[in-house]
Structure formats: structure tokens, C-alpha cells
mmCIF file of C-alpha atoms and ligand atoms in Angstrom:
data_model
loop_
_atom_site.group_PDB
_atom_site.id
_atom_site.type_symbol
_atom_site.label_atom_id
_atom_site.label_comp_id
_atom_site.label_asym_id
_atom_site.label_seq_id
_atom_site.Cartn_x
_atom_site.Cartn_y
_atom_site.Cartn_z
ATOM 1 C CA MET A 1 0.000 0.000 0.000
ATOM 2 C CA HIS A 2 1.163 3.553 -0.691
ATOM 3 C CA SER A 3 1.938 5.703 2.318
ATOM 4 C CA LEU A 4 -0.805 7.931 3.679
ATOM 5 C CA PRO A 5 -0.361 11.592 4.626
ATOM 6 C CA SER A 6 -0.220 12.641 8.279
ATOM 7 C CA GLN A 7 -2.714 15.451 7.606
ATOM 8 C CA ALA A 8 -5.518 15.955 5.043
ATOM 9 C CA SER A 9 -8.883 17.522 4.337
ATOM 10 C CA LEU A 10 -11.919 15.375 3.663
ATOM 11 C CA TYR A 11 -14.561 15.958 0.984
ATOM 12 C CA ILE A 12 -17.808 13.948 1.029
ATOM 13 C CA HIS A 13 -19.768 13.951 -2.219
ATOM 14 C CA ILE A 14 -23.543 13.588 -1.940
ATOM 15 C CA PRO A 15 -24.719 13.314 -5.549
ATOM 16 C CA PHE A 16 -28.478 13.591 -5.001
ATOM 17 C CA CYS A 17 -30.543 16.666 -5.956
ATOM 18 C CA SER A 18 -34.314 17.112 -5.686
ATOM 19 C CA THR A 19 -34.273 19.298 -8.817
ATOM 20 C CA ILE A 20 -31.756 18.979 -11.634
ATOM 21 C CA CYS A 21 -30.810 22.506 -12.693
ATOM 22 C CA PRO A 22 -30.504 22.847 -16.484
ATOM 23 C CA PHE A 23 -27.044 24.489 -16.378
ATOM 24 C CA CYS A 24 -25.361 21.983 -14.074
ATOM 25 C CA ASP A 25 -22.693 19.492 -15.151
ATOM 26 C CA PHE A 26 -21.669 18.245 -11.708
ATOM 27 C CA THR A 27 -21.849 14.552 -10.828
ATOM 28 C CA LYS A 28 -25.413 14.326 -9.574
ATOM 29 C CA LEU A 29 -28.666 12.428 -9.963
ATOM 30 C CA LYS A 30 -32.287 12.874 -9.078
ATOM 31 C CA SER A 31 -32.861 12.414 -5.376
ATOM 32 C CA ASN A 32 -34.113 8.915 -4.569
ATOM 33 C CA ASP A 33 -34.774 7.922 -0.942
ATOM 34 C CA SER A 34 -34.372 4.233 -1.745
ATOM 35 C CA LEU A 35 -30.717 4.793 -2.730
ATOM 36 C CA PHE A 36 -29.690 6.855 0.295
ATOM 37 C CA SER A 37 -29.019 3.940 2.601
ATOM 38 C CA SER A 38 -26.871 1.882 0.212
ATOM 39 C CA TYR A 39 -24.992 4.991 -0.955
ATOM 40 C CA ILE A 40 -24.136 6.145 2.559
ATOM 41 C CA ASP A 41 -23.094 2.602 3.534
ATOM 42 C CA ALA A 42 -20.734 2.586 0.523
ATOM 43 C CA CYS A 43 -19.299 5.985 1.526
ATOM 44 C CA CYS A 44 -18.721 4.669 5.054
ATOM 45 C CA GLN A 45 -16.959 1.603 3.647
ATOM 46 C CA GLU A 46 -14.761 3.886 1.578
ATOM 47 C CA ILE A 47 -13.979 6.095 4.583
ATOM 48 C CA ILE A 48 -12.868 3.058 6.564
ATOM 49 C CA THR A 49 -10.291 2.147 3.894
ATOM 50 C CA TYR A 50 -8.294 5.149 5.142
ATOM 51 C CA GLN A 51 -8.007 3.682 8.639
ATOM 52 C CA HIS A 52 -4.369 3.940 9.592
ATOM 53 C CA SER A 53 -2.168 4.009 12.640
ATOM 54 C CA PRO A 54 -1.461 6.728 13.595
ATOM 55 C CA SER A 55 -4.724 8.128 12.214
ATOM 56 C CA ILE A 56 -4.640 10.797 9.515
ATOM 57 C CA GLU A 57 -5.295 14.166 11.158
ATOM 58 C CA LEU A 58 -8.167 16.030 9.472
ATOM 59 C CA VAL A 59 -7.996 19.794 9.037
ATOM 60 C CA SER A 60 -11.448 20.283 7.504
ATOM 61 C CA ILE A 61 -14.496 18.392 6.254
ATOM 62 C CA PHE A 62 -16.682 19.563 3.380
ATOM 63 C CA PHE A 63 -20.027 17.992 2.445
ATOM 64 C CA GLY A 64 -20.669 18.988 -1.177
ATOM 65 C CA GLY A 65 -22.732 17.798 -4.088
ATOM 66 C CA GLY A 66 -25.148 17.478 -5.564
ATOM 67 C CA THR A 67 -27.162 18.615 -2.588
ATOM 68 C CA PRO A 68 -26.012 17.156 0.736
ATOM 69 C CA SER A 69 -28.900 18.888 2.506
ATOM 70 C CA CYS A 70 -31.420 16.637 0.738
ATOM 71 C CA LEU A 71 -30.195 13.828 3.023
ATOM 72 C CA PRO A 72 -32.074 13.172 6.255
ATOM 73 C CA ILE A 73 -29.899 14.140 9.225
ATOM 74 C CA SER A 74 -29.478 10.493 10.352
ATOM 75 C CA TYR A 75 -27.277 9.808 7.290
ATOM 76 C CA ILE A 76 -25.127 12.866 7.952
ATOM 77 C CA SER A 77 -24.713 11.653 11.510
ATOM 78 C CA GLN A 78 -23.773 8.133 10.312
ATOM 79 C CA LEU A 79 -21.085 9.607 8.042
ATOM 80 C CA LEU A 80 -19.660 11.798 10.786
ATOM 81 C CA LYS A 81 -19.522 8.916 13.246
ATOM 82 C CA THR A 82 -17.589 6.826 10.709
ATOM 83 C CA ILE A 83 -15.254 9.754 10.037
ATOM 84 C CA GLN A 84 -14.623 10.188 13.758
ATOM 85 C CA ALA A 85 -13.903 6.482 14.182
ATOM 86 C CA THR A 86 -11.430 6.515 11.275
ATOM 87 C CA PHE A 87 -9.551 9.803 11.415
ATOM 88 C CA ASN A 88 -8.018 11.973 14.112
ATOM 89 C CA CYS A 89 -10.597 14.781 14.306
ATOM 90 C CA SER A 90 -9.101 16.622 17.280
ATOM 91 C CA GLN A 91 -7.663 19.476 15.186
ATOM 92 C CA ILE A 92 -10.536 20.084 12.736
ATOM 93 C CA GLN A 93 -10.877 23.786 12.000
ATOM 94 C CA GLU A 94 -13.974 23.795 9.780
ATOM 95 C CA ILE A 95 -16.917 21.546 8.832
ATOM 96 C CA THR A 96 -18.954 22.859 5.900
ATOM 97 C CA MET A 97 -22.201 21.769 4.316
ATOM 98 C CA GLU A 98 -23.584 22.978 1.001
ATOM 99 C CA ILE A 99 -27.265 23.572 1.574
ATOM 100 C CA ASN A 100 -30.112 24.575 -0.713
ATOM 101 C CA PRO A 101 -32.764 27.074 0.441
ATOM 102 C CA GLU A 102 -35.654 24.608 0.081
ATOM 103 C CA ASP A 103 -34.017 22.264 2.612
ATOM 104 C CA VAL A 104 -33.464 24.830 5.361
ATOM 105 C CA SER A 105 -35.573 24.465 8.484
ATOM 106 C CA LEU A 106 -34.823 25.484 12.043
ATOM 107 C CA SER A 107 -34.741 21.856 13.163
ATOM 108 C CA TYR A 108 -32.325 20.843 10.362
ATOM 109 C CA LEU A 109 -30.028 23.752 11.243
ATOM 110 C CA LYS A 110 -30.134 22.878 14.938
ATOM 111 C CA SER A 111 -29.139 19.283 14.117
ATOM 112 C CA LEU A 112 -26.236 20.489 11.956
ATOM 113 C CA GLN A 113 -25.074 22.736 14.764
ATOM 114 C CA ASP A 114 -25.296 19.856 17.254
ATOM 115 C CA LEU A 115 -23.262 17.661 14.903
ATOM 116 C CA GLY A 116 -20.464 20.244 14.878
ATOM 117 C CA PHE A 117 -20.935 21.971 11.504
ATOM 118 C CA THR A 118 -19.306 25.411 11.562
ATOM 119 C CA ARG A 119 -19.976 26.685 8.057
ATOM 120 C CA LEU A 120 -22.885 26.658 5.600
ATOM 121 C CA SER A 121 -22.733 27.394 1.897
ATOM 122 C CA LEU A 122 -26.189 28.433 0.703
ATOM 123 C CA GLY A 123 -26.977 28.053 -3.018
ATOM 124 C CA VAL A 124 -29.026 31.202 -3.606
ATOM 125 C CA GLN A 125 -27.600 32.111 -7.072
ATOM 126 C CA THR A 126 -29.772 35.226 -7.500
ATOM 127 C CA PHE A 127 -32.280 37.385 -5.650
ATOM 128 C CA ASN A 128 -34.027 38.352 -8.885
ATOM 129 C CA PRO A 129 -37.177 36.190 -9.254
ATOM 130 C CA ASP A 130 -36.988 36.107 -13.090
ATOM 131 C CA GLU A 131 -33.394 34.944 -13.012
ATOM 132 C CA CYS A 132 -34.162 32.327 -10.360
ATOM 133 C CA GLU A 133 -36.915 30.915 -12.556
ATOM 134 C CA PHE A 134 -34.672 30.995 -15.636
ATOM 135 C CA LEU A 135 -32.027 28.980 -13.743
ATOM 136 C CA GLY A 136 -34.614 26.258 -13.054
ATOM 137 C CA ARG A 137 -33.726 26.075 -9.386
ATOM 138 C CA GLY A 138 -35.715 23.979 -6.951
ATOM 139 C CA HIS A 139 -36.547 27.020 -4.835
ATOM 140 C CA THR A 140 -37.956 30.501 -5.117
ATOM 141 C CA VAL A 141 -36.369 33.774 -4.034
ATOM 142 C CA THR A 142 -38.879 33.882 -1.173
ATOM 143 C CA GLN A 143 -37.507 30.551 0.063
ATOM 144 C CA SER A 144 -33.974 31.979 -0.094
ATOM 145 C CA TYR A 145 -35.013 34.878 2.156
ATOM 146 C CA GLN A 146 -36.690 32.447 4.590
ATOM 147 C CA ALA A 147 -33.609 30.242 4.646
ATOM 148 C CA LEU A 148 -31.380 33.226 5.389
ATOM 149 C CA ASP A 149 -33.693 34.391 8.187
ATOM 150 C CA HIS A 150 -33.438 30.930 9.727
ATOM 151 C CA ILE A 151 -29.664 30.653 9.302
ATOM 152 C CA ASN A 152 -29.163 34.022 10.965
ATOM 153 C CA GLN A 153 -30.674 32.611 14.148
ATOM 154 C CA PHE A 154 -27.572 30.411 14.449
ATOM 155 C CA ASN A 155 -23.882 31.037 14.596
ATOM 156 C CA PHE A 156 -22.662 29.448 11.359
ATOM 157 C CA ASN A 157 -20.077 31.077 9.128
ATOM 158 C CA LEU A 158 -22.208 31.742 6.076
ATOM 159 C CA ASN A 159 -21.240 31.620 2.421
ATOM 160 C CA ILE A 160 -23.781 32.708 -0.196
ATOM 161 C CA ASP A 161 -23.380 31.418 -3.761
ATOM 162 C CA LEU A 162 -24.367 33.885 -6.489
ATOM 163 C CA MET A 163 -24.179 33.612 -10.273
ATOM 164 C CA PHE A 164 -23.526 36.300 -12.854
ATOM 165 C CA GLY A 165 -23.312 36.435 -16.652
ATOM 166 C CA LEU A 166 -26.895 35.290 -17.178
ATOM 167 C CA PRO A 167 -28.395 36.188 -20.577
ATOM 168 C CA ASN A 168 -30.222 39.539 -20.472
ATOM 169 C CA SER A 169 -28.984 40.254 -16.969
ATOM 170 C CA SER A 170 -27.718 43.698 -16.013
ATOM 171 C CA LEU A 171 -25.334 45.318 -13.566
ATOM 172 C CA LYS A 172 -28.426 46.559 -11.760
ATOM 173 C CA ASN A 173 -29.593 42.958 -11.235
ATOM 174 C CA LEU A 174 -26.177 41.883 -10.018
ATOM 175 C CA GLU A 175 -25.944 44.857 -7.679
ATOM 176 C CA TYR A 176 -29.415 44.032 -6.341
ATOM 177 C CA SER A 177 -28.436 40.413 -5.618
ATOM 178 C CA LEU A 178 -25.226 41.495 -3.920
ATOM 179 C CA THR A 179 -26.983 44.131 -1.803
ATOM 180 C CA GLN A 180 -29.665 41.667 -0.723
ATOM 181 C CA ALA A 181 -27.014 39.075 0.152
ATOM 182 C CA LEU A 182 -25.013 41.535 2.246
ATOM 183 C CA ASP A 183 -28.126 42.371 4.289
ATOM 184 C CA TYR A 184 -27.713 38.914 5.854
ATOM 185 C CA ASN A 185 -24.094 39.500 6.913
ATOM 186 C CA PRO A 186 -22.427 36.588 5.143
ATOM 187 C CA CYS A 187 -18.716 36.338 5.880
ATOM 188 C CA HIS A 188 -18.132 34.775 2.473
ATOM 189 C CA ILE A 189 -19.498 35.157 -1.064
ATOM 190 C CA SER A 190 -18.723 32.772 -3.922
ATOM 191 C CA SER A 191 -19.695 34.015 -7.336
ATOM 192 C CA TYR A 192 -19.435 32.180 -10.634
ATOM 193 C CA SER A 193 -20.194 33.161 -14.180
ATOM 194 C CA LEU A 194 -22.835 30.998 -15.869
ATOM 195 C CA THR A 195 -21.112 28.606 -18.249
ATOM 196 C CA ILE A 196 -22.979 26.574 -20.837
ATOM 197 C CA GLU A 197 -21.482 23.129 -20.477
ATOM 198 C CA PRO A 198 -21.859 20.395 -23.123
ATOM 199 C CA ASN A 199 -24.592 17.808 -22.437
ATOM 200 C CA THR A 200 -26.627 20.113 -20.214
ATOM 201 C CA PRO A 201 -30.233 21.109 -21.048
ATOM 202 C CA PHE A 202 -29.060 24.727 -21.531
ATOM 203 C CA PHE A 203 -26.508 23.523 -24.088
ATOM 204 C CA LYS A 204 -29.134 21.475 -25.934
ATOM 205 C CA LYS A 205 -31.493 24.461 -25.939
ATOM 206 C CA GLN A 206 -28.611 26.598 -27.250
ATOM 207 C CA VAL A 207 -28.946 29.118 -24.442
ATOM 208 C CA SER A 208 -26.385 31.811 -25.077
ATOM 209 C CA LYS A 209 -24.714 33.553 -22.205
ATOM 210 C CA ALA A 210 -23.496 37.132 -21.942
ATOM 211 C CA SER A 211 -20.672 38.117 -24.318
ATOM 212 C CA HIS A 212 -17.082 38.002 -23.026
ATOM 213 C CA ASP A 213 -16.908 41.785 -22.716
ATOM 214 C CA THR A 214 -20.187 41.954 -20.796
ATOM 215 C CA ASP A 215 -19.176 39.047 -18.629
ATOM 216 C CA PHE A 216 -15.855 40.688 -17.778
ATOM 217 C CA MET A 217 -17.737 43.889 -16.937
ATOM 218 C CA PHE A 218 -19.891 41.886 -14.468
ATOM 219 C CA TYR A 219 -16.801 40.258 -12.985
ATOM 220 C CA SER A 220 -14.995 43.589 -12.554
ATOM 221 C CA PHE A 221 -18.095 45.088 -10.979
ATOM 222 C CA LEU A 222 -18.378 42.162 -8.594
ATOM 223 C CA ILE A 223 -14.763 42.490 -7.467
ATOM 224 C CA ASP A 224 -14.998 46.268 -7.023
ATOM 225 C CA PHE A 225 -18.329 46.070 -5.204
ATOM 226 C CA LEU A 226 -17.262 43.404 -2.725
ATOM 227 C CA THR A 227 -13.794 44.790 -2.059
ATOM 228 C CA GLN A 228 -15.405 48.156 -1.265
ATOM 229 C CA GLN A 229 -17.508 46.281 1.316
ATOM 230 C CA ASP A 230 -14.336 44.973 3.000
ATOM 231 C CA PHE A 231 -14.389 41.579 1.362
ATOM 232 C CA TYR A 232 -11.012 40.150 0.502
ATOM 233 C CA HIS A 233 -10.813 38.637 -3.012
ATOM 234 C CA TYR A 234 -8.715 35.596 -2.169
ATOM 235 C CA GLU A 235 -9.453 33.307 -5.124
ATOM 236 C CA VAL A 236 -10.936 33.630 -8.630
ATOM 237 C CA SER A 237 -14.537 33.229 -7.423
ATOM 238 C CA SER A 238 -14.187 33.595 -3.656
ATOM 239 C CA PHE A 239 -14.531 36.630 -1.420
ATOM 240 C CA SER A 240 -14.339 36.659 2.351
ATOM 241 C CA LYS A 241 -14.277 38.944 5.321
ATOM 242 C CA LEU A 242 -10.879 38.974 7.000
ATOM 243 C CA ASN A 243 -10.003 35.515 8.404
ATOM 244 C CA TYR A 244 -13.148 33.886 7.024
ATOM 245 C CA ASP A 245 -11.677 32.366 3.882
ATOM 246 C CA CYS A 246 -12.703 28.765 3.324
ATOM 247 C CA ILE A 247 -9.989 26.660 4.966
ATOM 248 C CA HIS A 248 -11.041 23.567 3.031
ATOM 249 C CA ASN A 249 -10.968 25.127 -0.444
ATOM 250 C CA LYS A 250 -7.740 26.988 0.253
ATOM 251 C CA ARG A 251 -6.016 23.673 0.763
ATOM 252 C CA TYR A 252 -6.869 22.685 -2.846
ATOM 253 C CA TRP A 253 -5.219 25.829 -4.155
ATOM 254 C CA GLN A 254 -2.215 25.506 -1.879
ATOM 255 C CA PHE A 255 -1.720 21.998 -3.237
ATOM 256 C CA ASP A 256 -2.205 20.268 0.125
ATOM 257 C CA SER A 257 -3.534 16.717 0.526
ATOM 258 C CA TYR A 258 -7.247 16.024 0.383
ATOM 259 C CA ILE A 259 -9.319 12.866 0.303
ATOM 260 C CA GLY A 260 -12.578 12.741 -1.657
ATOM 261 C CA ILE A 261 -15.244 10.235 -0.644
ATOM 262 C CA GLY A 262 -18.235 9.254 -2.776
ATOM 263 C CA LEU A 263 -19.355 9.071 -6.371
ATOM 264 C CA GLY A 264 -16.792 10.574 -8.762
ATOM 265 C CA ALA A 265 -14.951 12.301 -5.883
ATOM 266 C CA HIS A 266 -11.369 13.401 -6.559
ATOM 267 C CA SER A 267 -8.444 13.001 -4.173
ATOM 268 C CA PHE A 268 -4.902 14.270 -4.098
ATOM 269 C CA ILE A 269 -2.175 12.745 -1.967
ATOM 270 C CA SER A 270 1.052 13.914 -3.538
ATOM 271 C CA PRO A 271 2.296 12.459 -5.875
ATOM 272 C CA TYR A 272 -1.019 10.657 -6.463
ATOM 273 C CA ARG A 273 -4.225 12.044 -7.938
ATOM 274 C CA TYR A 274 -7.215 9.781 -8.406
ATOM 275 C CA HIS A 275 -10.972 9.807 -8.669
ATOM 276 C CA ASN A 276 -13.769 7.416 -7.854
ATOM 277 C CA GLN A 277 -16.180 5.588 -10.122
ATOM 278 C CA THR A 278 -18.810 7.813 -11.717
ATOM 279 C CA SER A 279 -21.406 5.033 -12.119
ATOM 280 C CA LEU A 280 -23.551 4.804 -9.001
ATOM 281 C CA ASN A 281 -24.051 1.036 -9.164
ATOM 282 C CA THR A 282 -20.361 0.352 -9.696
ATOM 283 C CA TYR A 283 -19.408 2.674 -6.855
ATOM 284 C CA ILE A 284 -21.901 1.136 -4.430
ATOM 285 C CA LYS A 285 -20.685 -2.386 -5.269
ATOM 286 C CA SER A 286 -17.017 -1.511 -4.954
ATOM 287 C CA PRO A 287 -16.204 1.746 -3.174
ATOM 288 C CA THR A 288 -12.476 1.033 -2.669
ATOM 289 C CA PRO A 289 -10.534 4.068 -3.945
ATOM 290 C CA ALA A 290 -7.915 3.671 -6.687
ATOM 291 C CA TYR A 291 -5.228 4.657 -4.177
ATOM 292 C CA PHE A 292 -5.365 1.184 -2.676
ATOM 293 C CA LEU A 293 -5.039 -0.694 -5.964
ATOM 294 C CA ALA A 294 -1.636 -2.275 -6.418
ATOM 295 C CA ASP A 295 -0.851 -0.970 -9.932
ATOM 296 C CA PHE A 296 -1.710 2.644 -9.196
ATOM 297 C CA GLN A 297 0.851 5.018 -10.701
ATOM 298 C CA PRO A 298 2.048 8.376 -9.298
ATOM 299 C CA LEU A 299 1.999 11.593 -11.341
ATOM 300 C CA SER A 300 5.273 12.494 -13.051
ATOM 301 C CA GLN A 301 7.258 15.449 -11.657
ATOM 302 C CA GLN A 302 6.225 17.427 -14.743
ATOM 303 C CA ASP A 303 2.500 16.719 -14.228
ATOM 304 C CA LEU A 304 2.764 17.487 -10.526
ATOM 305 C CA MET A 305 4.415 20.820 -11.226
ATOM 306 C CA SER A 306 1.820 21.714 -13.898
ATOM 307 C CA GLU A 307 -1.000 21.008 -11.455
ATOM 308 C CA ASN A 308 0.788 23.015 -8.779
ATOM 309 C CA ILE A 309 1.052 25.992 -11.154
ATOM 310 C CA ILE A 310 -2.656 25.821 -12.058
ATOM 311 C CA ALA A 311 -3.658 25.647 -8.384
ATOM 312 C CA ASN A 312 -1.382 28.525 -7.320
ATOM 313 C CA LEU A 313 -2.450 30.882 -10.125
ATOM 314 C CA ARG A 314 -5.997 30.933 -8.670
ATOM 315 C CA ILE A 315 -4.951 32.670 -5.448
ATOM 316 C CA PRO A 316 -3.533 36.167 -4.935
ATOM 317 C CA SER A 317 -0.288 35.022 -3.363
ATOM 318 C CA GLY A 318 0.236 33.336 -6.743
ATOM 319 C CA ILE A 319 3.490 31.565 -7.475
ATOM 320 C CA LEU A 320 6.451 31.940 -5.145
ATOM 321 C CA PHE A 321 9.663 31.143 -7.000
ATOM 322 C CA GLU A 322 11.273 29.782 -3.853
ATOM 323 C CA ASP A 323 8.488 27.164 -3.444
ATOM 324 C CA TYR A 324 9.221 25.756 -6.884
ATOM 325 C CA TYR A 325 12.905 25.605 -6.128
ATOM 326 C CA ASP A 326 12.184 23.717 -2.904
ATOM 327 C CA ARG A 327 9.586 21.370 -4.380
ATOM 328 C CA TYR A 328 10.892 20.765 -7.899
ATOM 329 C CA ASN A 329 14.446 22.056 -7.800
ATOM 330 C CA ILE A 330 13.861 24.484 -10.685
ATOM 331 C CA ASP A 331 14.518 28.182 -11.271
ATOM 332 C CA PHE A 332 10.919 29.113 -12.195
ATOM 333 C CA GLU A 333 11.785 32.678 -13.175
ATOM 334 C CA GLN A 334 14.439 31.535 -15.608
ATOM 335 C CA ILE A 335 12.562 28.558 -17.109
ATOM 336 C CA PHE A 336 9.394 30.571 -17.721
ATOM 337 C CA ALA A 337 11.070 33.927 -18.525
ATOM 338 C CA THR A 338 9.314 34.254 -21.923
ATOM 339 C CA GLN A 339 5.853 33.437 -20.542
ATOM 340 C CA ILE A 340 6.331 35.810 -17.604
ATOM 341 C CA SER A 341 7.345 38.618 -19.942
ATOM 342 C CA ASP A 342 4.480 37.998 -22.452
ATOM 343 C CA LEU A 343 1.763 37.639 -19.824
ATOM 344 C CA SER A 344 3.002 40.719 -17.935
ATOM 345 C CA GLN A 345 2.810 42.767 -21.131
ATOM 346 C CA GLN A 346 -0.798 41.631 -21.610
ATOM 347 C CA ASN A 347 -1.544 42.625 -18.000
ATOM 348 C CA LEU A 348 -2.566 39.053 -17.148
ATOM 349 C CA ILE A 349 0.052 38.615 -14.421
ATOM 350 C CA LYS A 350 2.323 40.923 -12.479
ATOM 351 C CA LYS A 351 5.804 40.172 -11.275
ATOM 352 C CA THR A 352 6.716 40.789 -7.644
ATOM 353 C CA ALA A 353 10.016 40.590 -5.784
ATOM 354 C CA THR A 354 9.369 36.943 -4.895
ATOM 355 C CA GLY A 355 7.152 35.533 -7.631
ATOM 356 C CA ILE A 356 4.211 36.254 -9.934
ATOM 357 C CA GLN A 357 0.571 37.045 -9.231
ATOM 358 C CA THR A 358 -2.492 36.849 -11.460
ATOM 359 C CA THR A 359 -4.188 40.217 -12.192
ATOM 360 C CA LYS A 360 -7.949 40.801 -12.238
ATOM 361 C CA LYS A 361 -7.932 40.377 -16.033
ATOM 362 C CA GLY A 362 -5.753 37.273 -15.634
ATOM 363 C CA LEU A 363 -8.156 35.731 -13.119
ATOM 364 C CA TYR A 364 -10.986 36.226 -15.583
ATOM 365 C CA LEU A 365 -8.904 34.638 -18.364
ATOM 366 C CA LEU A 366 -7.319 32.085 -16.069
ATOM 367 C CA ASP A 367 -7.473 29.179 -18.527
ATOM 368 C CA ASN A 368 -5.334 31.142 -21.002
ATOM 369 C CA VAL A 369 -2.849 32.114 -18.310
ATOM 370 C CA CYS A 370 -2.525 28.504 -17.114
ATOM 371 C CA LEU A 371 -2.124 27.162 -20.657
ATOM 372 C CA SER A 372 0.915 29.386 -21.183
ATOM 373 C CA PHE A 373 2.769 27.518 -18.457
ATOM 374 C CA LEU A 374 1.877 23.969 -19.537
HETATM 375 S S1 SF4 B 1 -28.780 21.745 -6.985
HETATM 376 FE FE1 SF4 B 1 -26.604 22.186 -7.390
HETATM 377 S S2 SF4 B 1 -25.679 20.201 -7.894
HETATM 378 FE FE2 SF4 B 1 -27.917 19.927 -7.999
HETATM 379 S S3 SF4 B 1 -28.413 20.223 -10.152
HETATM 380 FE FE3 SF4 B 1 -28.670 22.222 -9.149
HETATM 381 S S4 SF4 B 1 -26.670 23.238 -9.367
HETATM 382 FE FE4 SF4 B 1 -26.356 21.054 -9.812
#
């Protein structure tokens, strides 16, 4: 067996959703109570494969999906008990659940609090009723307001998810959504541009999104608006009040170890990256992760470094030359001198005394910036 890390974050993927949104290309399926029990049992079996002495110390746990909040609380509790029996949970700094407005009730929130959840990520997407309907969400704007009223009766760190770049949207709509969100004192906002992914109903219907120029205008507005409200733009799509950045997600971008449990979940234990089965039946029958298969191959140094570059370019601290010398024994500045010069001239990155950082324009065009270094 390959060696396990001493410390990691844990992601639990709950693939069920009560409504399938027409823009979504995540690994998910229509919620089905009859599958919950066998799926959660399979996840627990997978968790147990990481049993090790001494136990891996967890830094954070993140329940994502899909819609984890469509699960009855007893399943969440079963997962947490298995996690606690398998890992060292004494140093956990954050436990997050993604939650949809239609699932929020005072009793559900109380149970999450009692189970030790510290952070909720609420999928609001927009406070404009027309936009909410267009997005085919399983909730109304009124339900989002009710959910926020309920959440504010507890002490969770709150993230609100918002989308921009919808067809026929306007800066006024985006400003309205942001203003409404801030009324509920979230300490974190995540905001993504609508993308039309292949094989989604929006793609088949040929829904066209805002043009690049308009989309960039929305993105710039979003950054300016939130930074003026004392939010710190600490990743492409993530904004937080000081010291409220998402510990779990930051570990992805800092290239730290994480273990993904569940259907299609990804894991990274340097130098290994692997993902689980994406067929529900296959996963339930055999939830052992690829990490424990004998012929599993590590990433090459080149692939590792490329992934490290992509992860680092998402965050403002960017790439520190010294890190790459320590990790890969290379002079980053010298090897990538041409790319650094070209991208700086296009105002996509800026050079600092110790490394390079992605600019606002570069964050928007991140794929192009990353490609230059691969
Ligand atoms: S609820 Fe979330 S995961 Fe489920 S279909 Fe909608 S966007 Fe996708």
C-alpha cells in the first residue's frame, strides 16, 4: 500500500438533488430515498479504507454535491460517526455543508449545529425572481429569504453562492443580488459566471450567455463592489471577510492533501491524484478508492508541477519562486522567462520581488494564463 499523509482535508460527495438545474454538469442524480441507505453505507466503507495508525489528522471536512442537505440528518450523523472512528478529528478547524434554500428548516439547522458543523454554503444564485426561474432552481427567491432568516438565528459562518453572466442580466440585477445578500451578513461570497457546459439542457437548448466583454464587466463590478464592502478577493470566485476564507478550499489551491469520498470524488495525496467511479451502481458495489489498488501510478514530476502551477495561479499570493525551487528544484523565473514577460505585457500577471501574481484580467482569463505555463 502507498503511504498515507499525516494530515488531510476530507470531501464527502452527496450526488443527489431534488431538482436537476438545467445548467449543471456536476456529478449528480435525481434524489431517490431508496438509494440513500446503500450509498451512505458505501461511503462509510470507503472512509474506513483510510483507517491507519497513527490516524490521519483532518484539518477540515466539506459535504458537497449534488445537494447534501437533501439527506435526512441520520445519514449525515452516520457519516460523521464513521469519520470520527477513522480519522483523528481533534484538530478540525472547519466543517462545511452545502445547503439549498428549500431544505433549510430550524430543526435541520439545529441538528447540523449539534453535529459540529461550523460553516454553511447556501446556493441562492440570485435574488431576482426572473433569473431564479430561468435557472430552473428547486426554490424561489422567497424561500432563499426564509432560509437566510433561519440561518441568521444560528452562529454558522455563512457563504452565499451567487451567479452572474446570465443572458439579459444587467449590472443593476447583479448589484441588487449582492446588496440583498449583504443584508444577511455573510462572511463569504462565492460568485461564478454561468457557463454553458456540453450535455446540459441549456446547451441542448442553445442558451447563449453574456458576451465576453459583458461578462468581464460583471466580474470587474463584482470584485470592485465586494472589495469596497471589505471583502477580501482571495481566489478567482471567492470573497471573504478577513479571516473567514474557506480553509477547506484553500487547501486545494495551496496543493495540500485532500481525500474525496463518494461518487466521482477526486483526491490528491502527492504524488497521487485519483478519482472514484462515476457510475452509481459500480461505486456502491465496490467503493475502494484507486489509491489502494496495487498498480496505481504516481503523477510524473512534470504533471505534478503543472497542477501546482494551475492551483497557485488561482490565489492572490500566486506563485512563489522559492516554493518551486524547494519542491521541484527548478529556477521558475528563468525557465518561464518568456511566458512571464508575455503575460506581464498583456496585463494578465504581475511580477513581484518573490514571484508572480495573477491580475484581475488574468483571473478572468485564467485558462489562457494557465495554458501558457503547460
Ligand atoms: S442543486 Fe446544485 S448540484 Fe444539484 S443540479 Fe442544481 S446546481 Fe447542480
